[in-house]
Coordinates of C-alpha atoms in Angstrom, one line a residue:
M1 CA -19.5 19.0 161.3
R2 CA -21.4 17.5 164.2
L3 CA -22.7 14.3 162.7
F4 CA -24.4 11.3 163.4
A5 CA -26.2 8.0 161.4
A6 CA -29.6 7.6 161.4
V7 CA -32.2 6.4 160.3
L8 CA -35.7 8.6 159.4
P9 CA -39.5 7.6 159.9
P10 CA -41.3 8.8 156.9
A11 CA -43.9 11.7 157.3
G12 CA -46.8 9.1 157.8
A13 CA -45.2 7.6 160.6
V14 CA -44.1 11.5 161.8
S15 CA -48.2 12.3 161.5
E16 CA -49.2 9.1 163.7
L17 CA -46.5 10.0 165.9
A18 CA -47.8 13.8 166.6
A19 CA -51.2 13.0 166.7
A20 CA -50.4 10.6 169.7
V21 CA -47.8 13.8 171.3
D22 CA -50.0 16.6 170.9
G23 CA -52.8 13.9 173.2
V24 CA -49.4 14.3 176.1
R25 CA -47.4 17.3 175.4
D26 CA -47.4 20.5 178.1
D27 CA -44.7 22.6 179.0
R28 CA -43.2 21.0 181.8
L29 CA -40.9 18.9 179.6
T30 CA -39.1 20.3 176.3
W31 CA -40.0 18.4 173.2
T32 CA -37.8 17.6 170.2
A33 CA -39.2 19.0 167.4
R34 CA -40.7 16.8 164.2
A35 CA -37.4 17.7 162.5
G36 CA -35.0 16.0 165.1
W37 CA -37.4 12.5 165.0
H38 CA -34.9 9.6 164.4
F39 CA -33.5 6.8 165.5
T40 CA -29.9 7.7 165.6
L41 CA -27.5 4.1 164.7
A42 CA -24.6 6.1 165.3
F43 CA -23.4 9.6 166.7
M44 CA -19.9 10.8 166.0
G45 CA -19.9 14.1 167.0
E46 CA -17.5 16.5 165.5
V47 CA -16.2 14.7 162.4
R48 CA -13.4 16.8 160.3
D49 CA -13.6 17.3 156.7
D50 CA -10.9 14.8 155.5
V51 CA -12.5 11.5 156.8
L52 CA -15.7 12.8 155.3
P53 CA -15.0 11.0 151.7
D54 CA -14.2 7.3 153.7
L55 CA -17.0 7.7 156.1
H56 CA -19.4 8.3 153.0
A57 CA -18.1 5.3 151.2
R58 CA -17.9 3.3 153.9
L59 CA -21.8 4.3 155.2
D60 CA -22.5 3.1 151.1
R61 CA -21.2 -0.5 151.6
A62 CA -22.5 -0.5 154.8
A63 CA -26.0 0.2 153.6
H64 CA -25.4 -1.9 150.8
R65 CA -24.9 -4.7 152.5
T66 CA -28.4 -4.4 154.6
A67 CA -31.4 -5.4 153.0
P68 CA -34.6 -3.1 153.3
F69 CA -36.7 -4.4 156.7
P70 CA -39.7 -3.1 157.8
L71 CA -40.1 -1.2 161.3
R72 CA -42.9 0.6 163.0
L73 CA -42.7 2.9 166.3
H74 CA -43.7 1.0 169.8
G75 CA -44.4 1.8 173.0
C76 CA -42.0 4.3 175.0
G77 CA -39.5 4.1 177.5
H78 CA -37.2 6.4 179.0
F79 CA -32.9 7.1 179.8
G80 CA -34.0 7.8 184.6
D81 CA -35.5 11.1 185.1
R82 CA -33.8 13.1 181.9
A83 CA -34.9 11.6 178.8
L84 CA -38.6 10.7 177.3
W85 CA -38.9 7.9 174.1
V86 CA -41.1 6.0 171.7
G87 CA -39.5 3.0 170.7
A88 CA -39.5 0.5 167.8
A89 CA -40.2 -2.9 166.5
G90 CA -40.5 -5.2 163.6
E91 CA -37.0 -6.6 162.4
L92 CA -35.2 -5.3 165.2
P93 CA -32.4 -7.8 164.7
A94 CA -31.9 -5.9 161.2
L95 CA -31.8 -2.2 163.1
R96 CA -29.5 -3.0 165.0
M97 CA -27.2 -4.7 162.4
L98 CA -27.4 -1.3 160.7
A99 CA -26.0 0.2 163.6
E100 CA -23.5 -2.2 164.4
R101 CA -22.2 -1.0 160.5
A102 CA -22.9 2.3 161.0
D103 CA -20.8 1.8 164.1
A104 CA -17.9 0.4 162.6
A105 CA -18.0 2.2 159.2
A106 CA -17.7 5.3 161.5
R107 CA -14.5 4.0 163.3
R108 CA -12.9 2.4 160.0
A109 CA -13.3 5.7 158.8
G110 CA -11.3 7.0 161.5
V111 CA -13.8 8.8 163.6
P112 CA -13.1 8.3 167.5
M113 CA -16.2 7.1 168.8
E114 CA -17.0 6.6 172.1
Q115 CA -17.3 3.1 173.8
H116 CA -19.4 0.6 172.3
R117 CA -23.0 -0.1 174.2
R118 CA -25.6 -2.7 173.5
Y119 CA -27.9 -0.3 170.8
T120 CA -31.0 0.8 172.5
P121 CA -33.5 2.0 169.5
H122 CA -35.0 5.2 170.7
L123 CA -36.3 8.5 169.0
T124 CA -36.3 11.2 171.7
L125 CA -39.9 12.8 172.3
A126 CA -39.1 15.1 174.9
R127 CA -36.0 16.1 178.2
S128 CA -36.5 17.2 181.3
H129 CA -35.6 21.0 181.5
G130 CA -33.3 20.3 184.0
H131 CA -30.9 18.3 182.3
G132 CA -27.3 19.1 182.0
G133 CA -28.4 22.2 184.2
H134 CA -28.4 22.3 188.4
G135 CA -30.4 24.1 191.0
H136 CA -33.7 23.4 188.4
G137 CA -35.5 21.7 191.7
A138 CA -36.6 17.9 191.1
A139 CA -37.2 16.4 187.5
T140 CA -40.5 16.1 186.4
P141 CA -41.9 12.7 186.5
L142 CA -42.3 11.4 183.3
R143 CA -44.7 7.7 184.5
P144 CA -47.6 10.4 183.3
Y145 CA -46.6 10.3 179.7
L146 CA -45.2 6.9 179.8
D147 CA -48.4 5.9 180.7
A148 CA -50.0 7.7 178.1
L149 CA -48.1 6.4 175.7
A150 CA -47.4 2.8 176.6
D151 CA -49.8 1.8 173.6
F152 CA -48.5 4.1 171.3
E153 CA -48.9 2.0 167.7
G154 CA -47.7 3.1 164.4
T155 CA -47.9 1.7 160.9
P156 CA -45.2 -0.3 159.7
W157 CA -43.3 1.5 157.4
Q158 CA -40.6 -0.2 155.2
V159 CA -36.7 0.7 156.3
D160 CA -34.7 1.8 152.6
T161 CA -32.5 4.2 153.4
L162 CA -28.9 4.4 155.9
S163 CA -29.1 8.6 156.6
L164 CA -26.0 10.7 157.8
V165 CA -27.2 13.6 159.4
R166 CA -25.9 16.9 160.1
S167 CA -26.6 18.6 163.7
N168 CA -26.3 22.6 164.1
L169 CA -26.4 23.7 167.6
P170 CA -28.0 27.0 168.2
V171 CA -26.3 29.4 168.6
S172 CA -28.9 32.5 169.5
G173 CA -28.7 31.4 173.3
V174 CA -32.5 31.8 173.2
P175 CA -33.6 29.1 175.9
G176 CA -35.2 25.8 174.7
E177 CA -33.7 26.8 171.0
Q178 CA -33.6 23.3 168.7
P179 CA -30.7 21.6 167.2
R180 CA -30.9 22.7 163.2
Y181 CA -30.5 18.7 161.1
E182 CA -30.3 18.1 157.5
T183 CA -29.5 15.1 156.4
V184 CA -26.3 15.1 154.2
G185 CA -25.7 11.9 152.9
S186 CA -27.8 8.9 152.4
W187 CA -27.7 5.6 150.7
P188 CA -30.3 2.7 149.6
L189 CA -30.2 -0.6 151.1
R190 CA -29.7 -3.3 149.0
G191 CA -28.3 -6.6 150.9

């Protein structure tokens, strides 16, 4: 299973963001469906079934040691000319700590994790069409979208759950088809 640990924003936060994004959305970028709006804490890639019980137990412990904390969607940023994202504000040290704990839980359960990088909280909104392909010409400049979303400020909510999400990659071969996401585990923060 392709899995990642995540914080999932509540419906109200998603609606606010959708209203802002609807104002700037066009077909020059590939936009992430709402179901794909989440803060990935630790991306695990393909995880073997025999690792799952230990992984679940360790994520439960990670959640148990973390107290609920306030977060809100805030501003935006980009990774080169490849991806446009909305950021977070609020108790960012707590979010980073949860990301560290989720990463450590996966490593200890025997999931081969990629090299550790400083955690940048981001919720991916859109990608350039040419991302990953060749011969697509120049990427769409992201500046107009960044300018339009720069002042976006969501209503704070209380992060109280650590989620384990499975991503099912598209199999149809239809261009622009999105992965399907399903939450396969969730643990309350109780710190």
